[in-house]
Amino acid sequence: MEPIIKFDKVTKRYGDLTVLDRLDLDVAPNEKVSIIGPSGSGKTTVLRLLMTLEKIDGGVIHVDNEPMTHMPSPGGTLVAANEAYLRRVRGKIGMVFQHFNLFPHMTALGNCAEAPIRVLGLSKDEATGRAAELLEMVGLADKINHYPSQLSGGQQQRVAIARSLAMRPKIMLFDEVTSALDPEVIGEVLEVIRSLATEHNLTMLMVTHQIGFAREFSDRICFFSDGRIAEQGAPCEILDNPRNERTQQFLRAVLHAT
Amino acid sequence: MEPIIKFDKVTKRYGDLTVLDRLDLDVAPNEKVSIIGPSGSGKTTVLRLLMTLEKIDGGVIHVDNEPMTHMPSPGGTLVAANEAYLRRVRGKIGMVFQHFNLFPHMTALGNCAEAPIRVLGLSKDEATGRAAELLEMVGLADKINHYPSQLSGGQQQRVAIARSLAMRPKIMLFDEVTSALDPEVIGEVLEVIRSLATEHNLTMLMVTHQIGFAREFSDRICFFSDGRIAEQGAPCEILDNPRNERTQQFLRAVLHAT
Amino acid sequence: QSLKEKYRNEGVVVGLAGYAPYGYKLIDGTFTGEQVEVVKHVLGKMGINKISYKVMSFGALIPGMVAGRLNMAAAGIYIRPKRCKAVLFSQPTFGQGAAYVVKKGNPKNLHNFKDIAKTEGAILAVLAGGTEYTLAKKDGVPEEKLMQISDKAAGIGAVLAGRADGFALSALAIADIARTAGDLIGVESSGGITEIAGETYQGHGAIAFSKGQTEADLKAAMIFRDEFTAILKGYLAAGGGYAEMAGRWGFTSAERPSKTMKELCGSGL
Amino acid sequence: MTFEWDYLMEVLPLIAQASLVTIEATLGGFALAAVLGLLLAVLRSLRFAPVRVAVSVFIEAVRSTPLLIQLFALYYILPGIGIIIPAMACGILALGVHYSCYCAEVYRAGLDNVPRGQWEAATSLNFTTYDTFTRIVLPQAVPPVVPALGNYLITMFKETPILLTISIIEMMSRALIIGKDTFRYTEPVTVVGVLFLLFSLTSAWGVRRFGAWLTGRWG
Amino acid sequence: MTFEWDYLMEVLPLIAQASLVTIEATLGGFALAAVLGLLLAVLRSLRFAPVRVAVSVFIEAVRSTPLLIQLFALYYILPGIGIIIPAMACGILALGVHYSCYCAEVYRAGLDNVPRGQWEAATSLNFTTYDTFTRIVLPQAVPPVVPALGNYLITMFKETPILLTISIIEMMSRALIIGKDTFRYTEPVTVVGVLFLLFSLTSAWGVRRFGAWLTGRWG
Ligand SMILES: Nc1ncnc2c1ncn2[C@@H]1O[C@H](COP(=O)(O)OP(=O)(O)OP(=O)(O)O)[C@@H](O)[C@H]1O
Ligand SMILES: Nc1ncnc2c1ncn2[C@@H]1O[C@H](COP(=O)(O)OP(=O)(O)OP(=O)(O)O)[C@@H](O)[C@H]1O
Ligand SMILES: [Mg+2]
Ligand SMILES: [Mg+2]
């Protein structure tokens, strides 16, 4: 099957610092991929490039067989993408952030209905109805009129997930979505992601430090180190028999710390 | 042996919210106590009261057999403590914060030498010498001239520990000192605390969610719930055979999430 | 259409500086003053009755006429060659010397600019860039004895506070202060000064007119001004009514103009 | 010199009337400054470099020149090239444009304080730039800076006497003119001082209420 | 009306000389405002209620009264009770005190932006209140607000013409005096406008450099 995400020799630099170094990465439709690795290895950057929050410095990213950040010109060659093209490609992707980034001036329902109304052009009634359904799905039926400041961290993160889903993306990106949460509420967020993974046809890309969850959730784990994939494979392969030395060292440090 | 810390029916309120409810807690000299419990149960508040960052609303806290926040008047009764008295009691206690709270405008060395110079009245040379020793002890001999912004989270937290130790406290308080850290560097901070616990005569009080570390490190674990100690005892007792229902539920959620 | 007809139809805008005795607003909201009464009288004779007054800072009057914001100014502007290049003037309605207020009883016995120059430590307040500044210097008052300030309030404040020994303005303005408020605030006039550096000095005040923007405007303005002046001459003549009117503000025969507009303007219009 | 209440009662209606001019000029100027300032701040925050530079230069130039000079130019120099604007309009325009540059700085601080994450969330939900500003960013950027804008409202109140330059007589000028007529400044200036205090306190209160109302709904 | 370069060259030296007065008054006033403002802000941030209230009332009162009235009182009313201060000292004092209240607000924002954790760390290390301020809090609170203080420096530049009330002739008054004399305002006012621009840009640049220098060492 054609990959739905395809990184082709993608390079990303910040000034002198090369954060991604000719990265190749394919993700198949409906595949669940976890990205693990030390701090600064470029994990977040991969997600941010897909979400077009950053520009790439080299290579091409294809999403759903369309190049993003470059678009085909009438002559067939690739030219830099304009805003309209970017917005079309971007519509296929949803992202959940480490710090939720909910809109503090809107209720949970407002957070989930605003983009469908403004961007997808849904009627207010339809958007609100769907938003309420999604909030129920993430277990927040009784909190739809609460503002983010009135919700716990776990609840906020679940609203953020519902908000992304309301845009009906094909691909969902999760960036350390539990690392800003109290330990006791981490479980409720992972539960929602777990049920998403089994019940929907979504391609999922997840940066995480929850090794246990990554093992259970993913079809594949990629270990990042210095802007490249140092090692990848099925969870049991990577976690139980890492061949790469850096992977071994990382897993030792992380598992030791609990 | 006389307890070095003694909470006697201590009550703390924020407005209508009673955060600590007639709390009793004794800590013996040189004892290592871990405090665990759900968010909002008052764990941080216990440490903040000891550090005199908050005022208490009822009860007495004794530290080293001296009442704090109240001082004995010439007539023998207790009156509200003045600043000079508080500063003397406070000198026995050091605290390490979740977000390090290093002084961003001073180097690692400056962070560790400033208080000894200003507060203990040490000469600049002596303070710097001791600060360098302590930084070496926490494994940062090569970073003494770095500013906090040039250090990783784990390194910053180790500087914060050295900074507290430079004031030669009898009691050290740790408030979730690893929860703002990248997983890979949590280990290095715990390592420092572990060695402190074994090599120095320090009373230690630690709020943590690292259940594994709490088990290995502590003489006693207190489980907090709603501003009271719901259950306490040796680590194996509390962690392996919790009797209190709330403890069981908490441990299930936290251990499940990894 | 002549200016006269235009003003008859559309009205005329007259600028004032808000100072007694020339042109100012009364507490009941009407305008009066020697210059305002002149304008009312002459324009009335010309059949122009729609007069609106605009009070602004003195320094803004000539720019206001140059910019076409004002048609005329009735503020006792002295005729000087440089000003004649910017605006047109009627015949002067008065010619006056200078004076200054001093504290009641005139403790330092000061009466003219030369006294200021002579007396040890005497300080004279003048309006910044005002005529009196120039006159005082001409009459030998050194720069360091002159205190330039922004407005009348500051000038009187300076005298009352002892920051200055005198505050100079035109003779008529000083007479007005002494007459209306002298006892109340404790000041009196130094007496008129009409001799500066050995020459007789009189400041000749007149109604000023905007020249407009174009040559055609200028011609129309000159025709209007000349007609205005013709009527004004009758008013100023003995028995014409001016003397009685101006007397209300303390104008006397001593303030009768001694020169004509042409003499004062030099090469101007 | 004693304080005469009769005299005060006599001048009070005149000054009260002139205070309407003060209020008109201030509120008019402030409304313009608040709107134009927001526009400038938003334009400057865009990525399009020519606009950003042009706006910065404009702000810098306006802020660096005294209001007096700007008023003078608007009222006395513009007619020279055939543009004649009535005095009050000139006053409101000059005050408004001048202070819009200060307001733009205030709004900028507000915009800077909206966390980057909010922009990124908006992008990830595919909002247009316009929607991102109107629905997400401005509702968060503006309420916190309302008090700072209020400070400029008060500053503008106190700046209005300068309008005498262009023949607008507001309450302070009125008081000084009355004082000039009678050489009794104490009473009229006291009245004006009290009115200034009253206005300032009222608007400070109003601004606080408005700010609280704006944020109160989601604090 | 054309622009005459000869005339401009004639007035330039006069105005340049007066600009020294502008600079003296502004820099003197600003130095006072910066220091006194810091003091006010620190006093107001203390827990001791009477001081806090007294400072707040003082700030409110000074900010609500026009500078003109304050200048007038200092220069013309104080001698009535035997206090005679030279004009320039009055000017610097009035400007300094007036703007110190604005600067206090700016410093307050700076103080508010120092995270609570910094205060708590200082307390936990047993610093005295004095050391906490001088060693920990102010070094973090002041550098970020230097640009905002710089804005007041520029505002003060533009405010100096008001000093004519107390017989101080700075460049703007000088230009208007020249204009009154000759009825050609365009050239002198243009010169002053350009000088204002120059000063403002120079001080904005200086302030930015200073701010960068203050923070640069530990960014
Ligand atoms: N806007 C930026 N400007 C400069 N450098 C940046 C920027 N964003 C990221 N970096 C740098 O790029 C590198 C990779 O960043 P990235 O956020 O992808 O790491 P990460 O693997 O997600 O790490 P973490 O586990 O800490 O989140 C880091 O060294 C980071 O400091
Ligand atoms: N300054 C304050 N004002 C009002 N309420 C406060 C304040 N500080 C803490 N609280 C409340 O007191 C309760 C106990 O707070 P505390 O920080 O001790 O909890 P905790 O057990 O440390 O929780 P966590 O695990 O989230 O850190 C919480 O409900 C908190 O919201
Ligand atoms: Mg990351
Ligand atoms: Mg806590």
XYZ file of C-alpha atoms in Angstrom, chain A residues 7-206:
200
model
C 9.420 11.998 4.407
C 11.974 12.036 1.617
C 15.450 13.219 2.669
C 13.929 15.940 4.807
C 16.348 18.404 6.360
C 15.456 21.025 8.945
C 17.869 23.547 10.389
C 17.626 26.258 13.021
C 20.510 28.550 12.217
C 23.631 26.403 12.451
C 21.852 23.547 14.190
C 20.714 20.727 11.922
C 17.712 19.280 13.701
C 16.617 16.779 11.068
C 19.271 15.356 8.814
C 18.000 13.953 5.509
C 15.278 12.048 7.319
C 13.359 9.270 5.553
C 10.145 8.077 7.165
C 7.120 6.295 5.685
C 3.864 5.747 7.498
C 1.179 3.501 6.060
C -2.516 4.424 6.209
C -4.026 3.461 9.537
C -0.619 2.668 10.995
C 0.144 3.661 14.604
C 3.721 4.831 15.009
C 5.404 5.891 18.268
C 8.449 8.107 18.242
C 10.770 7.890 21.218
C 14.217 9.311 21.839
C 16.253 11.689 23.907
C 15.419 15.336 24.369
C 16.411 17.488 21.413
C 16.608 14.600 18.967
C 14.010 16.152 16.665
C 10.842 14.257 17.612
C 8.641 17.307 18.005
C 10.122 18.794 14.866
C 8.816 15.902 12.773
C 5.272 16.603 13.941
C 5.619 20.360 13.547
C 6.808 19.976 9.950
C 3.812 17.798 9.146
C 1.510 20.368 10.702
C 3.274 23.096 8.591
C 4.191 24.992 11.730
C 7.752 25.131 10.428
C 9.277 25.321 6.947
C 11.621 22.606 5.727
C 15.101 23.331 4.414
C 15.489 20.362 2.110
C 13.713 17.262 0.791
C 9.998 16.721 0.281
C 7.165 15.565 2.478
C 4.245 13.803 0.797
C 0.940 13.481 2.567
C -1.749 11.374 0.957
C 0.321 11.345 -2.246
C 0.414 15.124 -2.436
C 3.611 17.035 -1.837
C 3.211 19.530 0.985
C 5.216 22.777 1.231
C 5.678 22.366 -2.516
C 2.845 22.143 -5.006
C 2.790 20.938 -8.607
C 2.805 23.813 -11.101
C 0.905 23.588 -14.393
C 4.182 22.589 -16.069
C 4.509 19.605 -13.746
C 7.451 20.879 -11.689
C 7.205 21.609 -7.977
C 6.971 25.212 -6.805
C 6.681 26.645 -3.271
C 3.206 26.120 -1.863
C 0.929 29.091 -1.403
C -1.353 29.559 1.585
C -4.449 28.159 -0.147
C -2.646 24.950 -1.102
C -1.171 24.588 2.377
C -4.594 24.974 3.933
C -5.969 22.167 1.800
C -3.173 19.762 2.728
C -3.300 20.829 6.362
C -6.966 19.903 6.510
C -6.013 16.241 6.522
C -3.987 16.487 9.710
C -4.879 17.113 13.354
C -2.438 17.753 16.168
C -2.636 17.480 19.954
C -0.065 19.481 21.884
C 1.831 18.851 25.086
C 0.294 21.913 26.751
C -3.197 21.439 25.278
C -3.287 24.958 23.804
C -7.019 25.189 24.341
C -8.602 28.572 23.654
C -9.093 29.927 27.170
C -11.921 32.267 26.196
C -14.161 29.518 24.820
C -15.989 26.717 26.587
C -15.138 23.099 25.845
C -17.985 23.117 23.341
C -16.782 26.369 21.781
C -13.276 25.000 21.453
C -14.604 22.040 19.502
C -17.189 23.869 17.395
C -15.297 27.016 16.369
C -13.062 25.544 13.670
C -15.805 23.414 12.051
C -17.940 26.571 11.784
C -15.223 28.898 10.514
C -13.115 26.514 8.491
C -15.399 23.720 7.330
C -18.362 26.097 7.059
C -20.706 23.927 9.105
C -23.864 25.493 10.495
C -23.751 26.460 14.119
C -26.237 23.761 15.083
C -24.480 21.009 13.217
C -21.055 21.959 14.551
C -22.299 22.174 18.126
C -24.081 18.855 17.824
C -20.982 17.090 16.576
C -18.804 18.823 19.157
C -21.104 17.584 21.913
C -20.918 14.045 20.535
C -17.140 14.115 20.461
C -16.955 15.512 23.987
C -19.209 12.699 25.093
C -16.925 10.245 23.349
C -13.940 11.503 25.383
C -16.043 11.240 28.539
C -16.812 14.904 29.093
C -20.547 15.039 28.407
C -21.078 16.888 31.704
C -18.349 19.494 31.134
C -19.260 20.920 27.729
C -19.997 24.384 29.114
C -16.877 24.595 31.275
C -14.017 26.920 30.383
C -10.521 25.381 30.221
C -9.556 27.072 33.486
C -12.343 25.108 35.164
C -11.049 21.752 33.961
C -8.263 19.511 35.238
C -5.251 18.852 33.042
C -6.534 15.470 31.957
C -9.904 16.926 31.055
C -8.295 19.747 29.102
C -6.221 17.309 27.112
C -9.309 15.270 26.300
C -11.039 18.416 25.044
C -7.975 19.072 22.871
C -8.282 15.630 21.363
C -11.985 16.148 20.655
C -11.199 19.529 19.112
C -8.770 17.949 16.652
C -11.149 15.145 15.782
C -13.905 17.646 15.015
C -11.953 18.605 11.893
C -12.148 14.972 10.665
C -8.463 14.515 9.996
C -7.039 11.399 8.385
C -3.865 11.709 10.407
C -3.523 12.513 14.108
C -0.304 13.773 15.674
C 0.296 13.563 19.423
C 3.261 15.375 20.995
C 3.958 14.153 24.536
C 0.328 14.655 25.333
C 0.613 13.284 28.865
C 3.846 14.803 30.073
C 2.217 17.950 31.491
C -0.368 15.931 33.430
C -0.684 14.789 37.021
C 0.185 11.086 37.238
C -3.256 10.136 38.394
C -4.980 11.581 35.297
C -2.530 10.315 32.686
C -4.501 7.096 32.505
C -7.751 8.754 31.425
C -6.074 10.454 28.455
C -4.270 7.319 27.349
C -7.598 5.492 27.573
C -9.124 7.899 25.052
C -6.195 7.492 22.669
C -6.346 3.740 23.030
C -10.024 3.659 22.052
C -9.396 6.034 19.142
C -6.702 3.719 17.859
C -8.976 0.700 17.886
C -12.276 2.241 16.854
C -11.331 4.682 14.069
C -9.475 4.452 10.824
C -6.845 6.963 11.742
C -3.179 7.132 11.014
C -1.503 8.074 14.269
C 1.944 9.454 14.991
C 2.786 9.792 18.654
